[in-house]
């Protein structure tokens, strides 16, 4: 488990299953402890016992089992409230506080803004607290989620919402996929010096069995191949290399399709 200090809360990062991360958002001014995407209840319980805290809420970014499987057990053991997208109420186990996908809410002293991010699934949302972004399976370190239910255009719009956030935003995504993603990034963005540095930094981090997550949105904007098309210079370079004349969205779509079979 790793802990990160923000101004008014702590984020505890718990590895679970093969490559999932569960996050505990611990409010510094109340007893509120929010579990983001409990893949596995036992991992949450062990972490809470170690920290001497009790979960009070669950935030689910989307309905996939590796983000919701812990819901029922945590409800039974701690009586937690489950906050998730009302439009996915039928697929999120134990939902007790259905919210509209883009709204603001308060839990303890935490001010939370949610973002509607269809693409990976139609009901995918993110939770933003100050400079912490819990974006589930929409944005990864140097990657983005597969487009399972939404359209490519929806995913592109969702990524655009994330791109609009400030550079110092910490990206707490739900999987440790960074090194694999960076290999693809390198193949499509060869001359990117920031990317080269990230590859050596993150490779070293993983050799020490440390997480590459959280990254920052600033770093993702510069090195994530699915955010790079927002930069016109990258679009120009990509078109030259591929003898094409694609707009930014078409470049994103091309990259996402290439990555699917890469
Ligand atoms: Zn998922
Ligand atoms: Fe997942």
Coordinates of C-alpha atoms and ligand atoms in Angstrom, one line a residue:
X1 CA 0.0 0.0 0.0
X2 CA 1.2 3.5 -0.8
X3 CA -0.2 6.8 0.6
X4 CA -0.3 10.2 -1.1
X5 CA -0.9 13.4 0.8
X6 CA -3.3 16.0 -0.7
X7 CA -4.3 19.2 1.0
X8 CA -7.5 18.0 2.7
X9 CA -7.3 14.2 2.2
X10 CA -5.0 11.2 1.9
X11 CA -5.1 8.7 -1.0
X12 CA -4.2 5.2 -0.1
X13 CA -3.4 3.0 -3.1
X14 CA -4.0 -0.7 -2.7
X15 CA -2.9 -3.2 -5.4
X16 CA -5.4 -6.0 -6.0
X17 CA -5.9 -8.9 -8.3
X18 CA -3.3 -9.0 -11.1
X19 CA -3.0 -5.3 -12.0
X20 CA -5.9 -3.4 -10.4
X21 CA -5.5 -0.5 -8.0
X22 CA -8.2 0.3 -5.4
X23 CA -8.1 3.7 -3.8
X24 CA -9.1 4.8 -0.3
X25 CA -9.8 8.5 -0.1
X26 CA -9.5 9.4 3.6
X27 CA -11.0 12.8 4.5
X28 CA -8.7 14.7 7.0
X29 CA -11.6 16.6 8.5
X30 CA -14.2 13.9 9.1
X31 CA -14.5 10.1 9.4
X32 CA -15.4 9.7 5.7
X33 CA -13.3 7.1 3.9
X34 CA -14.3 6.5 0.3
X35 CA -13.3 3.3 -1.5
X36 CA -12.9 3.8 -5.2
X37 CA -13.6 0.7 -7.3
X38 CA -13.3 -2.2 -4.8
X39 CA -12.1 -5.0 -7.0
X40 CA -11.7 -7.2 -3.9
X41 CA -13.3 -6.7 -0.4
X42 CA -10.5 -8.6 1.4
X43 CA -7.8 -6.2 0.1
X44 CA -9.9 -3.2 1.3
X45 CA -10.4 -4.8 4.7
X46 CA -6.8 -5.6 5.3
X47 CA -5.8 -2.1 4.3
X48 CA -8.4 -0.5 6.6
X49 CA -7.3 -2.6 9.5
X50 CA -3.7 -1.6 9.0
X51 CA -4.7 2.0 8.8
X52 CA -7.2 1.8 11.7
X53 CA -10.0 3.3 9.6
X54 CA -13.4 2.1 8.4
X55 CA -14.8 2.7 4.9
X56 CA -18.0 4.8 4.8
X57 CA -18.6 5.1 1.0
X58 CA -17.9 3.3 -2.3
X59 CA -17.4 5.2 -5.5
X60 CA -17.8 3.0 -8.6
X61 CA -16.4 4.4 -11.9
X62 CA -18.2 1.7 -13.9
X63 CA -19.9 -1.7 -13.6
X64 CA -17.2 -4.1 -14.6
X65 CA -16.7 -6.8 -12.0
X66 CA -13.1 -5.9 -11.3
X67 CA -14.4 -2.5 -10.1
X68 CA -17.5 -3.6 -8.2
X69 CA -16.9 -7.1 -6.9
X70 CA -16.1 -5.9 -3.4
X71 CA -19.4 -3.8 -3.1
X72 CA -21.6 -6.4 -1.4
X73 CA -19.1 -7.6 1.2
X74 CA -18.2 -4.1 2.2
X75 CA -21.9 -3.2 2.5
X76 CA -22.5 -6.2 4.8
X77 CA -19.4 -5.6 6.9
X78 CA -19.3 -1.8 7.2
X79 CA -22.7 -0.6 6.0
X80 CA -21.1 1.6 3.3
X81 CA -23.1 3.8 1.0
X82 CA -22.6 3.1 -2.7
X83 CA -22.4 6.1 -4.9
X84 CA -22.5 5.5 -8.7
X85 CA -24.0 6.5 -12.0
X86 CA -27.8 6.3 -11.7
X87 CA -27.9 5.2 -15.4
X88 CA -26.0 2.1 -14.4
X89 CA -28.1 1.3 -11.3
X90 CA -29.2 -2.0 -12.8
X91 CA -25.6 -3.2 -13.2
X92 CA -23.9 -1.8 -10.1
X93 CA -24.4 -4.1 -7.1
X94 CA -25.7 -2.4 -3.9
X95 CA -26.0 1.1 -5.4
X96 CA -27.6 3.3 -2.6
X97 CA -26.9 6.8 -3.8
X98 CA -27.5 7.0 -7.6
X99 CA -26.1 10.2 -9.0
X100 CA -26.4 11.8 -12.4
X101 CA -23.1 11.2 -14.3
X102 CA -22.0 14.8 -14.2
X103 CA -22.6 16.4 -10.8
X104 CA -21.0 17.7 -7.7
X105 CA -21.5 16.2 -4.3
X106 CA -20.1 16.4 -0.8
X107 CA -19.0 13.5 1.4
X108 CA -17.7 14.5 4.8
X109 CA -15.7 17.6 3.9
X110 CA -14.7 16.2 0.5
X111 CA -16.0 18.2 -2.5
X112 CA -16.4 15.8 -5.4
X113 CA -17.1 16.6 -9.0
X114 CA -18.0 13.7 -11.3
X115 CA -17.4 13.6 -15.0
X116 CA -19.5 11.7 -17.6
X117 CA -17.0 9.6 -19.6
X118 CA -18.8 7.2 -21.9
X119 CA -16.6 5.0 -24.2
X120 CA -15.1 2.1 -22.2
X121 CA -18.7 1.5 -21.0
X122 CA -21.7 3.8 -21.6
X123 CA -22.0 4.5 -17.9
X124 CA -18.4 5.2 -17.0
X125 CA -17.8 8.2 -14.8
X126 CA -14.8 9.8 -13.0
X127 CA -14.5 11.3 -9.5
X128 CA -12.5 14.5 -9.2
X129 CA -11.5 15.8 -5.8
X130 CA -9.2 18.9 -5.8
X131 CA -6.1 17.7 -7.7
X132 CA -7.0 14.0 -7.6
X133 CA -8.6 12.3 -10.6
X134 CA -10.0 8.8 -10.2
X135 CA -10.7 7.9 -13.8
X136 CA -11.2 4.1 -13.6
X137 CA -10.6 2.5 -17.0
X138 CA -11.0 5.6 -19.2
X139 CA -7.4 7.0 -19.0
X140 CA -4.4 4.8 -18.0
X141 CA -0.7 5.6 -17.6
X142 CA 0.2 6.1 -21.3
X143 CA -3.0 4.5 -22.5
X144 CA -6.8 4.6 -22.5
X145 CA -9.5 1.9 -22.0
X146 CA -10.8 -0.2 -24.8
X147 CA -13.9 1.1 -26.3
X148 CA -16.4 -1.7 -25.4
X149 CA -19.8 0.0 -25.3
X150 CA -19.5 3.5 -26.5
X151 CA -18.4 4.9 -29.9
X152 CA -14.9 6.1 -30.7
X153 CA -16.4 9.6 -30.9
X154 CA -17.7 9.3 -27.3
X155 CA -14.4 8.1 -26.1
X156 CA -12.7 11.0 -27.8
X157 CA -15.1 13.5 -26.2
X158 CA -14.5 11.8 -22.8
X159 CA -10.7 12.1 -23.2
X160 CA -11.2 15.8 -24.2
X161 CA -12.9 16.4 -20.9
X162 CA -9.9 14.9 -19.1
X163 CA -7.5 16.9 -21.3
X164 CA -9.1 20.1 -20.1
X165 CA -8.1 19.4 -16.5
X166 CA -5.0 21.1 -15.1
X167 CA -1.6 19.6 -15.6
X168 CA -0.9 19.1 -11.8
X169 CA -3.9 16.7 -11.6
X170 CA -2.8 13.4 -10.2
X171 CA -4.1 10.5 -12.3
X172 CA -5.3 7.6 -10.1
X173 CA -6.4 5.1 -12.7
X174 CA -7.6 1.6 -12.0
X175 CA -4.8 -0.5 -13.6
X176 CA -1.1 -0.8 -13.7
X177 CA -0.7 -1.1 -17.5
X178 CA 1.9 1.7 -18.0
X179 CA 4.9 -0.2 -19.2
X180 CA 3.0 -2.2 -21.8
X181 CA 1.3 1.0 -22.9
X182 CA 4.6 2.8 -23.2
X183 CA 5.9 0.2 -25.6
X184 CA 3.0 1.0 -27.9
X185 CA 3.5 4.8 -27.3
X186 CA 7.2 4.5 -28.3
X187 CA 6.2 2.8 -31.6
X188 CA 3.9 5.6 -32.6
X189 CA 5.7 8.6 -31.2
X190 CA 9.4 7.8 -31.8
X191 CA 11.1 11.2 -31.4
X192 CA 9.3 12.3 -28.2
X193 CA 12.0 13.1 -25.7
X194 CA 9.6 13.3 -22.7
X195 CA 8.3 9.9 -23.7
X196 CA 11.8 8.5 -23.7
X197 CA 12.5 9.8 -20.3
X198 CA 9.2 8.5 -19.0
X199 CA 10.1 5.0 -20.3
X200 CA 13.4 4.9 -18.4
X201 CA 11.8 6.4 -15.3
X202 CA 8.8 4.1 -15.2
X203 CA 10.9 1.0 -16.1
X204 CA 13.1 1.8 -13.1
X205 CA 10.1 2.3 -10.9
X206 CA 8.6 -1.1 -11.9
X207 CA 12.0 -2.8 -11.3
X208 CA 11.7 -1.6 -7.7
X209 CA 8.1 -3.0 -7.6
X210 CA 6.7 0.5 -7.1
X211 CA 3.6 1.8 -8.9
X212 CA 3.9 4.1 -11.9
X213 CA 0.5 5.5 -10.8
X214 CA -0.4 8.1 -10.0
X215 CA 1.1 10.0 -12.9
X216 CA 0.1 13.6 -13.6
X217 CA -2.2 14.8 -16.3
X218 CA 0.6 17.1 -17.5
X219 CA 2.8 14.0 -18.2
X220 CA -0.1 12.2 -19.9
X221 CA -0.7 15.2 -22.2
X222 CA 2.9 15.0 -23.3
X223 CA 3.3 11.2 -23.6
X224 CA 0.0 9.4 -23.7
X225 CA -0.7 8.4 -27.4
X226 CA -4.4 8.8 -26.9
X227 CA -4.0 12.4 -25.7
X228 CA -1.3 13.4 -28.1
X229 CA -3.7 14.0 -31.0
X230 CA -4.9 17.1 -29.1
X231 CA -1.6 18.6 -30.1
X232 CA -1.6 19.7 -33.7
X233 CA 2.1 19.2 -34.1
X234 CA 1.6 15.5 -33.2
X235 CA -1.2 15.2 -35.7
X236 CA 0.9 16.7 -38.4
X237 CA 3.8 14.4 -37.7
X238 CA 1.6 11.3 -37.5
X239 CA 0.1 12.2 -40.9
X240 CA 3.5 12.6 -42.4
X241 CA 4.7 9.3 -41.1
X242 CA 1.6 7.5 -42.4
X243 CA 1.2 9.5 -45.6
X244 CA -2.3 10.4 -44.5
X245 CA -4.4 13.5 -44.0
X246 CA -6.4 12.7 -40.9
X247 CA -7.9 15.1 -38.4
X248 CA -7.2 14.8 -34.7
X249 CA -10.2 12.5 -34.1
X250 CA -9.2 10.2 -37.0
X251 CA -5.7 10.0 -35.6
X252 CA -7.0 9.0 -32.2
X253 CA -9.3 6.4 -33.8
X254 CA -6.5 5.0 -35.9
X255 CA -4.3 4.7 -32.8
X256 CA -7.0 3.0 -30.7
X257 CA -7.7 0.5 -33.5
X258 CA -3.9 -0.2 -34.0
X259 CA -3.5 -0.7 -30.2
X260 CA -6.4 -3.3 -30.2
X261 CA -4.4 -5.7 -32.3
X262 CA -0.9 -4.6 -31.4
Ligands
LIG1 ZN1 -13.4 -1.9 -17.1
LIG2 FE1 -10.9 -2.7 -15.2

